[in-house]
Short mmCIF file of C-alpha atoms in Angstrom, two decimals:
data_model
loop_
_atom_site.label_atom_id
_atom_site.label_comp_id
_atom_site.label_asym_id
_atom_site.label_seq_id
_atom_site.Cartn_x
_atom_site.Cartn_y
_atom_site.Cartn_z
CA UNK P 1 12.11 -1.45 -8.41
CA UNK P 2 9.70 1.69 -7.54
CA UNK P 3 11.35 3.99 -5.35
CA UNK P 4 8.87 5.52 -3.10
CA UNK P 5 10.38 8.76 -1.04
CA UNK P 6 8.22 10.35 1.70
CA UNK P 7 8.80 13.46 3.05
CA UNK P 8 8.76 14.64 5.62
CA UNK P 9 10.73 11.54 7.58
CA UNK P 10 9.79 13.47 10.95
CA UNK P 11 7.23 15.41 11.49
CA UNK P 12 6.22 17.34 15.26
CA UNK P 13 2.50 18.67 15.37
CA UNK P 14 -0.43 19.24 17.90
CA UNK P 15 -3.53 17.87 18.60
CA UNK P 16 -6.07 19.51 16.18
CA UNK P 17 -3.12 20.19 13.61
CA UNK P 18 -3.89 19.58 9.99
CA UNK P 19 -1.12 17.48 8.96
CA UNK P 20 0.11 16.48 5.59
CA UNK P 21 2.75 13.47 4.23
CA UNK P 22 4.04 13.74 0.06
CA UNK P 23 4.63 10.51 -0.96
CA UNK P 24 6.75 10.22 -4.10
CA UNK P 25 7.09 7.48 -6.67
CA UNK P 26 10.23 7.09 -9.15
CA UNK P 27 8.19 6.14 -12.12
CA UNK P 28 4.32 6.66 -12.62
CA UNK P 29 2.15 4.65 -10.76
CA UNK P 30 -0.85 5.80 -12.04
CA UNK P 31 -3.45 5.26 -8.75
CA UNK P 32 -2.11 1.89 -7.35
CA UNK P 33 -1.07 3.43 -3.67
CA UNK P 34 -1.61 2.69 -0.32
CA UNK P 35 -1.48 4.10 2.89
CA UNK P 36 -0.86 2.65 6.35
CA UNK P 37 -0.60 3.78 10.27
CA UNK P 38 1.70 1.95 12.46
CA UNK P 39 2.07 2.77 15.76
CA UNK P 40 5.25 1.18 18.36
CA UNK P 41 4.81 -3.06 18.68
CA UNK P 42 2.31 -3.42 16.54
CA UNK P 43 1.00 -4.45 12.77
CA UNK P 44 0.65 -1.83 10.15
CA UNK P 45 -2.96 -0.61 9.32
CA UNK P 46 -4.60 -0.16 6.34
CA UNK P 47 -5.76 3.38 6.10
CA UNK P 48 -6.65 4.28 2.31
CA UNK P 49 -5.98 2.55 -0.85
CA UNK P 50 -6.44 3.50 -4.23
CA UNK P 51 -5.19 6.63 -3.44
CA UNK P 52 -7.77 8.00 -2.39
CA UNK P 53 -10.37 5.43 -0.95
CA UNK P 54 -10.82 4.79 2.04
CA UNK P 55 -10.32 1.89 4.44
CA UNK P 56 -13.39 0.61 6.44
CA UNK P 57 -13.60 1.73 9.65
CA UNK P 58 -11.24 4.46 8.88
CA UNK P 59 -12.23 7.86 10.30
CA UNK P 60 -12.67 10.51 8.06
CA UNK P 61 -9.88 13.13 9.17
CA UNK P 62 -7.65 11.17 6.94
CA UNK P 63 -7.58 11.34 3.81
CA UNK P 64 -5.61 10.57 0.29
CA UNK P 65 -5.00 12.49 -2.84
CA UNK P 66 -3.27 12.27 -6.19
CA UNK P 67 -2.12 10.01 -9.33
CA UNK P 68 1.40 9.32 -11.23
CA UNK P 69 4.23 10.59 -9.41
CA UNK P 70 2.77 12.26 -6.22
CA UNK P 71 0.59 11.35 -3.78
CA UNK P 72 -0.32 13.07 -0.21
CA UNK P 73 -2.14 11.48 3.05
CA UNK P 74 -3.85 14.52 5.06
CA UNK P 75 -4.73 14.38 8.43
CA UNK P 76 -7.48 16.98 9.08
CA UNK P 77 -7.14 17.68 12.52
CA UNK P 78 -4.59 15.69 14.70
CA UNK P 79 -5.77 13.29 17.56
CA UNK P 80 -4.12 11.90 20.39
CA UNK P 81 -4.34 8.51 18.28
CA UNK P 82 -2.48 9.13 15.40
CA UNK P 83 0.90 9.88 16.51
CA UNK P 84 2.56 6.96 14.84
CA UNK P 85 4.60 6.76 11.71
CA UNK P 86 3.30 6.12 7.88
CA UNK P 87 4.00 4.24 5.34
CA UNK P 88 3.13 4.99 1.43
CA UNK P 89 3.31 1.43 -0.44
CA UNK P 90 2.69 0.94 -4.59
CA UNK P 91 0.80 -1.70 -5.53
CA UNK P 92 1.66 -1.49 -9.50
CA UNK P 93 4.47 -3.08 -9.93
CA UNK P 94 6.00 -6.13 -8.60
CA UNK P 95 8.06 -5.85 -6.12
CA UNK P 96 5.95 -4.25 -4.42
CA UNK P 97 7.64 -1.57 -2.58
CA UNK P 98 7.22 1.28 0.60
CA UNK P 99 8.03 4.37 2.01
CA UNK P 100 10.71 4.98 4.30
CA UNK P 101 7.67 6.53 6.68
CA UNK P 102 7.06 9.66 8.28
CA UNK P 103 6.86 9.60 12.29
CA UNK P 104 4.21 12.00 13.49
CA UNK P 105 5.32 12.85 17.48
CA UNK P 106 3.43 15.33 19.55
CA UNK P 107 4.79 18.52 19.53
CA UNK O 1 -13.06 -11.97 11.89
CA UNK O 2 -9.98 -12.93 10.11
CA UNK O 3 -7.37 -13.40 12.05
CA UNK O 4 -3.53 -13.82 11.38
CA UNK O 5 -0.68 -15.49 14.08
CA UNK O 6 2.73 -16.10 13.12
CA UNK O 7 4.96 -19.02 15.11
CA UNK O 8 8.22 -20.01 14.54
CA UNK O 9 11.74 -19.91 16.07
CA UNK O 10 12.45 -16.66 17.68
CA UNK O 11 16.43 -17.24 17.56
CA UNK O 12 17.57 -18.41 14.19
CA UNK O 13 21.66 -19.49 13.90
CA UNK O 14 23.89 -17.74 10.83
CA UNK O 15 23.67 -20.12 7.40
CA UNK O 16 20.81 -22.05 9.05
CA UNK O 17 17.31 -21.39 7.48
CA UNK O 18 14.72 -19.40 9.24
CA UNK O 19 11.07 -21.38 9.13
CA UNK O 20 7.57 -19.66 10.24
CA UNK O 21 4.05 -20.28 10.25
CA UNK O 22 1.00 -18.36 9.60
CA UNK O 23 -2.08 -19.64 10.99
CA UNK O 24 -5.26 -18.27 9.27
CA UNK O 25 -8.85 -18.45 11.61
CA UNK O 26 -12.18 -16.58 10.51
CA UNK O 27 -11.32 -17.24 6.54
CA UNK O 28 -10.01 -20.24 4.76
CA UNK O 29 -6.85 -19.43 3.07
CA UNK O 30 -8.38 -20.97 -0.13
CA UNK O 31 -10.29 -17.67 -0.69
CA UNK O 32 -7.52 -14.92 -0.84
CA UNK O 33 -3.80 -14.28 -1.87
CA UNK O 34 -1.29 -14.33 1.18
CA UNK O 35 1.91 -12.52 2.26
CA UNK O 36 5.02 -11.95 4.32
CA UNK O 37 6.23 -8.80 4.94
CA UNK O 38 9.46 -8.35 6.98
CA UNK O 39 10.69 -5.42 9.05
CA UNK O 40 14.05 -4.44 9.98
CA UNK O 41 14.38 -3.28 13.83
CA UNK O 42 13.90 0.20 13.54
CA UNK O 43 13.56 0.18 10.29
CA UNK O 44 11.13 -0.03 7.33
CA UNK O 45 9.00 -2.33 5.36
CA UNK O 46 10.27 -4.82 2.77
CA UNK O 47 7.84 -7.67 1.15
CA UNK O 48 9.31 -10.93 0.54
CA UNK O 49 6.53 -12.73 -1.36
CA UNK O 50 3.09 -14.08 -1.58
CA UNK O 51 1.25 -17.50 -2.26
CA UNK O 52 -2.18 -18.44 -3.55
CA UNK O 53 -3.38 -21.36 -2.13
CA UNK O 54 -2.65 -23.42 -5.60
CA UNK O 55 1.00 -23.02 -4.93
CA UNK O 56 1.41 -20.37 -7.46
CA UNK O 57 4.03 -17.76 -6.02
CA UNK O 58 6.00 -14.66 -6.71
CA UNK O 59 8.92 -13.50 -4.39
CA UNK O 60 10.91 -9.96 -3.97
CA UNK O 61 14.10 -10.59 -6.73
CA UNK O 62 16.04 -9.34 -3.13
CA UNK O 63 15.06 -12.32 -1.73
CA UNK O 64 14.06 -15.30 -4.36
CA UNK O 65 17.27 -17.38 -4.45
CA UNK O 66 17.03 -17.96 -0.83
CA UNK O 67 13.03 -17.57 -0.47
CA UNK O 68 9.83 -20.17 -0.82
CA UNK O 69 6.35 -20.14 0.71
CA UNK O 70 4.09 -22.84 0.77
CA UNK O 71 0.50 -23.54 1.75
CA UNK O 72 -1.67 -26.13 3.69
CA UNK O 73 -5.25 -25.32 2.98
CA UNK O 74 -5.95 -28.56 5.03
CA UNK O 75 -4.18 -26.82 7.81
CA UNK O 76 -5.41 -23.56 7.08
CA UNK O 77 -2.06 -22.24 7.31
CA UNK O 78 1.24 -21.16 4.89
CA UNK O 79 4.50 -21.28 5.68
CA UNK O 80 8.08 -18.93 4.83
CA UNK O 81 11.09 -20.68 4.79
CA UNK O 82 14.52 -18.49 4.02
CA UNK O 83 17.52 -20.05 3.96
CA UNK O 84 21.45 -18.60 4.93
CA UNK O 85 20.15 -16.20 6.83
CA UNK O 86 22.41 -13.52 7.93
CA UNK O 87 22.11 -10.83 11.12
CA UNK O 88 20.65 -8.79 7.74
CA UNK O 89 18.05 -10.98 8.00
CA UNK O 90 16.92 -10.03 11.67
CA UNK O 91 13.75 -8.95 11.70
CA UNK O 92 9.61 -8.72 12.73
CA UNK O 93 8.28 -11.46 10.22
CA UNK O 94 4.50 -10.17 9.21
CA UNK O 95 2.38 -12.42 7.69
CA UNK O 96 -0.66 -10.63 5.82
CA UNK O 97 -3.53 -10.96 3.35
CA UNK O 98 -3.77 -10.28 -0.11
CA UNK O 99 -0.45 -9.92 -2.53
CA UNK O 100 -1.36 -6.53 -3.61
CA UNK O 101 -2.34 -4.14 -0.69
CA UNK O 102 -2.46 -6.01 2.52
CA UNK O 103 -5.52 -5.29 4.91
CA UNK O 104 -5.37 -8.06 7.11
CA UNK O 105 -2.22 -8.49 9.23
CA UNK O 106 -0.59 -11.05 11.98
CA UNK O 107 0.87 -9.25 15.29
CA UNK O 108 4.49 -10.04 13.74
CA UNK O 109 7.17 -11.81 15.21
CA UNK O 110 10.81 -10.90 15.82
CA UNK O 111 13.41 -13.54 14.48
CA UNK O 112 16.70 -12.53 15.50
CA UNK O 113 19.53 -14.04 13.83
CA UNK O 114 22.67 -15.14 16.05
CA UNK O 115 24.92 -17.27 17.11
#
């Protein structure tokens, strides 16, 4: 199975922070990674796949970056909104696999 | 709008089998892939498997001795059954669309495993 390692696990920022969570894959995965929010009691939400793409509806302070091995998920400037934790899943291989997630908390 | 709701048992017993539902509305199921997703309490993500609506299926090797899904298109629905489950198996039950990335998803629902 891919083993997909995020970093950090925790994370403590502002409002208006740029924020940034490394997703790491054990084996190349070339682009086939997605990224979701989930915030306390509910579903996880699509935010980018592809890597890079992203999700409709989406806003545009997020966004994904790189190929292979590493990937990141940047937040460009922190809202009251996204404090929630994020998952990293691969979507090369079967099984398909996630993240342990980061939890983004207000600082 | 596509919309996901699981139903099932919320209380499952140890060695019984755990059985849930996924009614589909908005889409019929007949036009995508379709998942379960499972999440420990506290804990993180794990997929358990997916069906298209012509029965063909692929499950998480964690999982596929104990594992099937099934579909009703005429019901608009598909269905998880797990059997022996353990208190390792206790869990919010997610049922979502697509087999690959999954951008449609039910509000989850806890099945705790007990005696």
């Amino acid at each position: 199975d891919i083993q997909l390692t995020q970093s950090p696990s925790f994370l403590s920022a502002s409002v208006g922070d740029r924020v940034t969570i490394t997703c790491r894959a054990s084996q190349g995965i070339t682009s086939y990674l997605a990224w979701y929010q989930q915030k306390p009691g509910q579903a996880p939400k699509l935010l980018i796949y592809s890597a890079s793409t992203l999700q409709s509806g989406v806003p545009s302070r997020f966004s994904g970056s790189g190929s292979g091995t590493e990937f990141t998920l940047t937040i460009s400037s922190l809202q009251p909104e996204d404090f929630a934790t994020y998952y990293c899943q691969q979507l090369n291989f079967y099984p398909l696999t996630f993240g342990g997630g980061t939890k983004v908390e207000i600082k | 709008q596509v919309r996901l709701q699981e139903s099932g048992p919320g209380l499952v017993k140890p060695s019984e089998t755990l059985s849930l539902t996924c009614t589909v509305s908005g889409v019929s199921i007949s036009s995508s892939y379709w998942s379960w997703i499972r999440q420990p309490p506290g804990k993180g993500l794990e997929w358990i498997g997916y069906i298209y609506y012509s029965g063909s299926t692929d499950y998480n090797p964690s999982l596929k001795s104990r594992v099937t899904i099934s579909a009703d298109t005429s019901k608009n629905h598909f269905s998880l059954k797990l059997t022996s489950v353990t208190a390792a198996d206790t869990a919010v039950y997610f049922c979502a669309r697509r087999n690959d990335l999954f951008d449609y998803w039910g509000q989850g629902t806890l099945v705790t495993v007990s005696s």
